Every structure is written in C-alpha cells, then in structure tokens.
Tab-separated table of C-alpha atoms in Angstrom:
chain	number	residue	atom	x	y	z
M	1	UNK	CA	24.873	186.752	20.483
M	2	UNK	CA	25.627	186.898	24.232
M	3	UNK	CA	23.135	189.380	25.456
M	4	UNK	CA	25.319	191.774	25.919
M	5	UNK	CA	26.124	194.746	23.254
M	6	UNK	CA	28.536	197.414	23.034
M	7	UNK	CA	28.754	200.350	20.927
M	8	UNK	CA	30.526	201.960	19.214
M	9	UNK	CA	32.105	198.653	17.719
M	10	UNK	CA	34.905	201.178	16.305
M	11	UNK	CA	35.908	204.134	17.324
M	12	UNK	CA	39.189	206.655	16.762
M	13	UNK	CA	39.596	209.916	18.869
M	14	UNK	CA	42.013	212.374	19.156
M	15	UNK	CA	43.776	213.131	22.612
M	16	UNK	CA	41.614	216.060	23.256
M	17	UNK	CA	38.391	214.312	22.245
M	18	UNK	CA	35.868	213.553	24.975
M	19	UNK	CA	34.041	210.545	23.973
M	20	UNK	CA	31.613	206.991	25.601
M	21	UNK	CA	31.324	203.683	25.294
M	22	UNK	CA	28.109	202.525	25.952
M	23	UNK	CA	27.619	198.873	27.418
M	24	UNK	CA	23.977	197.086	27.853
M	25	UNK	CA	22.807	193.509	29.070
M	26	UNK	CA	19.736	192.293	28.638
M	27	UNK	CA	20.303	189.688	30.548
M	28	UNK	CA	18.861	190.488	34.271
M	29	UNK	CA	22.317	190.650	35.522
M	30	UNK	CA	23.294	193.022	39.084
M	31	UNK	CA	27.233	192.810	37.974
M	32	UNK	CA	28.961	194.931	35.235
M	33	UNK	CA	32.667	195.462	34.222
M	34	UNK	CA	35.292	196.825	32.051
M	35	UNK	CA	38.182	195.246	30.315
M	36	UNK	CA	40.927	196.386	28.353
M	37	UNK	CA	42.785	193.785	26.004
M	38	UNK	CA	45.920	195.500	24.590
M	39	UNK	CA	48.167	193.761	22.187
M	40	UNK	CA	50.173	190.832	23.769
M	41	UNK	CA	49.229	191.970	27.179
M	42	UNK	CA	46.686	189.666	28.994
M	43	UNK	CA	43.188	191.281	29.838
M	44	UNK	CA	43.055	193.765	32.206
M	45	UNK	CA	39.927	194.127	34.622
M	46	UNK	CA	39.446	197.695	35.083
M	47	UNK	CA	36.504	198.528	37.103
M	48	UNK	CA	33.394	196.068	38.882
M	49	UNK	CA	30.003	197.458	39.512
M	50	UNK	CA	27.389	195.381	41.758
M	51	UNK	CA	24.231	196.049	41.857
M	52	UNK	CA	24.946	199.890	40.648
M	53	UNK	CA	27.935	200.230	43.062
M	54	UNK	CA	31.420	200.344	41.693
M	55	UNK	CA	33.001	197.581	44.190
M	56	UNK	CA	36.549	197.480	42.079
M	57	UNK	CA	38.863	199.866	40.392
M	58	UNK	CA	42.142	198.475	39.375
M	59	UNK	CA	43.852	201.848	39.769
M	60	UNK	CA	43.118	202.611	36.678
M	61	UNK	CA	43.356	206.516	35.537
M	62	UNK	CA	40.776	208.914	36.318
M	63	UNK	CA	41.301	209.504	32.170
M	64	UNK	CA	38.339	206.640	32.477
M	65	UNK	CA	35.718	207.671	34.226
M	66	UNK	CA	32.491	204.706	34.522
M	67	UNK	CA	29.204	204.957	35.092
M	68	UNK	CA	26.466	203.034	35.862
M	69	UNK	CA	23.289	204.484	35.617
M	70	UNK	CA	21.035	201.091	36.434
M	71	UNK	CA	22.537	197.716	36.265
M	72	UNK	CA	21.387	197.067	32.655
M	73	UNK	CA	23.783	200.111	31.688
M	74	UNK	CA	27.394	200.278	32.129
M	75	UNK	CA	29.217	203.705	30.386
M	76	UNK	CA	32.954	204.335	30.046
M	77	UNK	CA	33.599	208.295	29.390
M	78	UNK	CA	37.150	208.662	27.918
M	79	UNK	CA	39.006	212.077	28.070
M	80	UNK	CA	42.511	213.282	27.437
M	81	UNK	CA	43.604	209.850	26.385
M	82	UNK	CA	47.399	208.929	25.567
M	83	UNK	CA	47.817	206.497	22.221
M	84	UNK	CA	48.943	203.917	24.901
M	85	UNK	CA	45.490	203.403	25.426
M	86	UNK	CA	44.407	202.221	22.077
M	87	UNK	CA	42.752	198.890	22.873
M	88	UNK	CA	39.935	196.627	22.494
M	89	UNK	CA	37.964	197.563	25.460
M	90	UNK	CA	35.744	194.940	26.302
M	91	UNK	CA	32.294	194.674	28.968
M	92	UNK	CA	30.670	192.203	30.597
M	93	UNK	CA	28.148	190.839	33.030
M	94	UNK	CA	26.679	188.501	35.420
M	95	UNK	CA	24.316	187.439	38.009
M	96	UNK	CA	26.157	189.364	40.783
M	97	UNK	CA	25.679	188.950	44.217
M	98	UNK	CA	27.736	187.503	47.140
M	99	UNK	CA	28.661	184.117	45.092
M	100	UNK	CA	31.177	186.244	42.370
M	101	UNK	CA	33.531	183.767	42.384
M	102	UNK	CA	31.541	181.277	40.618
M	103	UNK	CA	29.405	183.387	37.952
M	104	UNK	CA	29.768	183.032	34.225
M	105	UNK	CA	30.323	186.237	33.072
M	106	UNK	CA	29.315	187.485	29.536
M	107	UNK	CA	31.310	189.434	27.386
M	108	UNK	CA	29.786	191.817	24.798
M	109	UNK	CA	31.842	191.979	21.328
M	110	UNK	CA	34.101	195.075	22.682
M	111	UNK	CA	35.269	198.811	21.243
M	112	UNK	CA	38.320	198.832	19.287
M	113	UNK	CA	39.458	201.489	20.571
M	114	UNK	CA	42.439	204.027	18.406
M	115	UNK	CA	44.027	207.380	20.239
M	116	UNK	CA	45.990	209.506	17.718
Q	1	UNK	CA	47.401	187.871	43.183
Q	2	UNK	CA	47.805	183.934	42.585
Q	3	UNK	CA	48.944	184.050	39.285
Q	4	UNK	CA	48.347	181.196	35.904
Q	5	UNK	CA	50.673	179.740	33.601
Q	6	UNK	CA	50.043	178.744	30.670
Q	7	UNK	CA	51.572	177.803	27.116
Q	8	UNK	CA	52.016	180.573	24.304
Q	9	UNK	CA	50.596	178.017	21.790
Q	10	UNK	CA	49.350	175.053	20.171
Q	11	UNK	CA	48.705	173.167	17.519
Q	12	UNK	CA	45.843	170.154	17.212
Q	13	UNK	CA	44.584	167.920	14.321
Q	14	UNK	CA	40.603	168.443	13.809
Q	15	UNK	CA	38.413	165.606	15.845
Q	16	UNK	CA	41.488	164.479	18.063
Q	17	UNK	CA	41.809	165.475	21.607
Q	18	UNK	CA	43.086	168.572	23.271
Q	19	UNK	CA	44.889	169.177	26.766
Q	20	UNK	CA	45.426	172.809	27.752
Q	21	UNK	CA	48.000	173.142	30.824
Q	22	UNK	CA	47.844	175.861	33.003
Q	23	UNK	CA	50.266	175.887	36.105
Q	24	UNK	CA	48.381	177.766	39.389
Q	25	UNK	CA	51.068	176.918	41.958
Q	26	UNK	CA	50.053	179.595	44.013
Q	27	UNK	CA	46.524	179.499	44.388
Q	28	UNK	CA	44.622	179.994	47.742
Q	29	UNK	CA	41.735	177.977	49.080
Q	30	UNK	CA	39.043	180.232	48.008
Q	31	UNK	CA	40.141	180.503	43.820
Q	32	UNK	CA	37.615	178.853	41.508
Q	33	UNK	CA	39.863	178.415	38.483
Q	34	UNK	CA	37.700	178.908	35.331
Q	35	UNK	CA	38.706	179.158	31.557
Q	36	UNK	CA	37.182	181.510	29.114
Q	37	UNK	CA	37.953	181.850	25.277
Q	38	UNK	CA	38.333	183.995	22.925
Q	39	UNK	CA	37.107	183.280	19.502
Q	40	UNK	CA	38.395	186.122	16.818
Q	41	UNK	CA	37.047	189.345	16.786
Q	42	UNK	CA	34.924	188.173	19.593
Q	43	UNK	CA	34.686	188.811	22.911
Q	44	UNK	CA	35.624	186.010	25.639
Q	45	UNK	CA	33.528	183.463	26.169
Q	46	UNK	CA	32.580	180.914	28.974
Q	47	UNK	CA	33.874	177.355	28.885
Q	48	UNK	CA	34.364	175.742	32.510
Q	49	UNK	CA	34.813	176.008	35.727
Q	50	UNK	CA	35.631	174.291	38.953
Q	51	UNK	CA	37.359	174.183	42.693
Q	52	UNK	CA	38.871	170.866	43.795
Q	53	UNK	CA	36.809	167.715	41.649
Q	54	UNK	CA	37.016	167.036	37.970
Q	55	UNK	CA	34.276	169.092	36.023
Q	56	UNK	CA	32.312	167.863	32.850
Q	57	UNK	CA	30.089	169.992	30.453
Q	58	UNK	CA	29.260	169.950	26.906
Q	59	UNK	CA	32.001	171.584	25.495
Q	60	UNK	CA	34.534	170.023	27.638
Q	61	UNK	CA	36.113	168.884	30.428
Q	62	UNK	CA	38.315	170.252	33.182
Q	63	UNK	CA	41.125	168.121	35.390
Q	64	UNK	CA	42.219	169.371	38.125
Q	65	UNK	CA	45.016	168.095	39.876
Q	66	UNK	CA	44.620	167.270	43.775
Q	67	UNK	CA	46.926	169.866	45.086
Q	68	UNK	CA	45.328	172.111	42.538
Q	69	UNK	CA	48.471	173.335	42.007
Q	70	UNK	CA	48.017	173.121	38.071
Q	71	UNK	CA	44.592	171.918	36.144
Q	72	UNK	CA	43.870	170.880	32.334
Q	73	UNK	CA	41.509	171.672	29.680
Q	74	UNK	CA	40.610	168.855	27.828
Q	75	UNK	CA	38.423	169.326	24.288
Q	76	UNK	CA	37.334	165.986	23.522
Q	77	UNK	CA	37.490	165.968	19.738
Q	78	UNK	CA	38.567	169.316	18.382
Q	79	UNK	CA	36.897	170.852	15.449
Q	80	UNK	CA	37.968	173.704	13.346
Q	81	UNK	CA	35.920	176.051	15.270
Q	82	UNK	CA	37.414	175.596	18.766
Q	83	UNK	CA	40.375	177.581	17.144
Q	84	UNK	CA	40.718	180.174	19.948
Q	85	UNK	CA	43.160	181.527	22.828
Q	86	UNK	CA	42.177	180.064	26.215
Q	87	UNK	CA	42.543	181.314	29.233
Q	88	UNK	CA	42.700	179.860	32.605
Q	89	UNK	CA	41.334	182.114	34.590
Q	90	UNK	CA	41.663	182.688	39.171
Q	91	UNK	CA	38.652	183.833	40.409
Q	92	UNK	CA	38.210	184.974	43.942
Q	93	UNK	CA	35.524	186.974	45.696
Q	94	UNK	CA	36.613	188.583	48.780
Q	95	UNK	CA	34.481	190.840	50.848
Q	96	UNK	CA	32.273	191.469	47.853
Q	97	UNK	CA	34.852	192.569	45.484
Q	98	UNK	CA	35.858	190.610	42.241
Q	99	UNK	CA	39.415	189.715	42.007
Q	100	UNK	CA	40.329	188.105	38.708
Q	101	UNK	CA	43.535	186.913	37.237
Q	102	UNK	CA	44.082	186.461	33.368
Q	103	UNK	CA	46.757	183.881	31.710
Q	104	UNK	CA	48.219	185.615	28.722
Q	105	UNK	CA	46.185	182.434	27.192
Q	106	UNK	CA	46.804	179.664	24.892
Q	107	UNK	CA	46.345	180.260	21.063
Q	108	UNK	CA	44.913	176.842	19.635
Q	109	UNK	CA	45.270	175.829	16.238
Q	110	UNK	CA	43.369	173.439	14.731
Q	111	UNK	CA	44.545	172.225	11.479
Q	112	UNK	CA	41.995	170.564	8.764
C-alpha cells in the first residue's frame, strides 16, 4: 500500500465511450502525474501537475484530457480513444515543490486500460 | 533528453549479489539518476537515488561512476522477492517542470 489508489483497476471501453480514471493520494503531496506503460515500450510521462497547475504535457493527445481538482485528486477523462491506447495507465505523487528532481515519487497500482 | 541504457535481462541465484548496469553517457550536470522497480502487477516503486557520491539505503546500494557517465545497482543478497524490472531513471527539474527519462528496464530473475 503506497498511499496512493487508482480506480477503476480494470476497465474496457469502446472508441466512442467517454470514460475517467480517478487518481487519489493521501499522502500530503503538491505533485501529481500520469503514466502510460504500453507493452515493451518504456513508461511514458504524460502530464505533471504542481500544486494544482499542470506544469508538463508530453504532447500527448487532447483524446486525454487531466484534471486536477485539488492536489489530493488527479482525473484522466478519456474520449474517442484508438486501440493503440490500450495500456496500463499508471499515477503518482510527491512532495512537489522547487526540489523535483530529487522527490520519491509514489505510484498507485494503475488502470489496465483495453480500447476495442 | 539524456537518455539510459540498460540490459534487457538477468538472471541471479537467491541471497547472492546483484549489479544492475545502466550506461548514462549523456547526462548533464543537473540529472539525479534514480532507479525505481516494478514488482508484477504493481506499480513502480522507489529504490535509490543519487548525483555524484556512492548512495547506501536499506534495500540497496547505488555506484556511481566519477564521470557519471554510467552507475550500478547493487542488491546485496537477492531474495526471491526482488524479482522485478528496474529502471534507471534521469531526473531533471528545470524551471519548475519535471523532465524524466525511463530505461526500458532490467527484468531480474531470481532463481530458488
């Protein structure tokens, strides 16, 4: 148990579906992020938040769409999706803050992700 | 983006020691190199970090060389459940932003 959870754990959508993944620390963190780990690819960081602000986005499509309500929250909304994007989609968190590059992020358990 | 290097595999006996390569030859000033792994069906998890001196914690130890050109992960006495990939792992914070730069990892075996 790292403190951070992610639902749902599974999920399957069609490419017309509209659907979230929902992301939450309880860990006091500022900094959220996405990741998507496709099969023999190495993990992708996809967007950063920081204290609520979305400081990265890997040009990633506007397909994914994040949110972050309050920085205990992170949402990805999905929409028109290609099967490419089946993946284990995977959050994370940390202290945040000007020092990035020497946080311990934690990852929640990720959304296996399936586009038909 | 400085980029890692590492192995696609290996293979270790349980409670003998492990050294993970990864090859960073062209890493800047400001990259922390850390590695994570990945347990299955589990998300990544934190193992060690450091910049230019040798790093020790409980789970293991990290050598870096002194061009920090290329570093190793060193599991002191391997046990069944260190089976994992690794990753070695560029960080970098410029200007407030996160830059991060994944291995494709190292897939340890541990046999019995």
């Amino acid at each position: 148990e790292t403190g951070v959870t992610q639902t749902p754990r599974h999920l399957v959508m069609g490419m017309t579906n509209k659907k979230s993944l929902k992301c939450e620390q309880h860990l006091g963190h500022n900094a959220m992020y996405w990741y998507k780990q496709s099969a023999k690819k190495p993990l992708e960081l996809m967007f950063v938040y920081n204290f609520k602000e979305q400081t990265e986005n890997n040009s990633v499509p506007s397909r994914f769409s994040p949110e972050c309500p309050n920085s205990s929250h992170l949402f990805l909304h999905l929409h028109t999706l290609q099967p490419e994007d089946s993946a284990l989609y995977l959050c994370a968190s940390s202290r945040g803050g000007a020092k990035q590059s020497t946080d311990t992020q934690y990852f929640g358990p990720g959304t296996r992700l399936t586009v038909l | 983006d400085a980029k890692t290097t590492q192995p696609n595999s290996m293979e270790s006996n349980e409670e003998e020691p492990v050294h993970l390569p990864c090859n960073h030859s062209t890493i800047s000033g400001t990259d922390y190199i850390h590695w994570y792994r990945q347990l299955p069906s589990q998300g990544p998890e934190y193992v060690i970090h450091g910049l230019t001196s040798n790093v020790n914690n409980r789970m293991a130890s990290l050598a870096i060389a002194e061009d920090r050109k290329s570093s190793t992960l060193i599991l002191h006495r391997a046990t069944l459940r260190d089976a994992a990939v690794y990753y070695c792992i560029l960080r970098r914070s410029q200007g407030g932003s996160e830059k991060l730069v994944f291995g494709k990892g190292t897939k340890l075996t541990v046999n019995p």
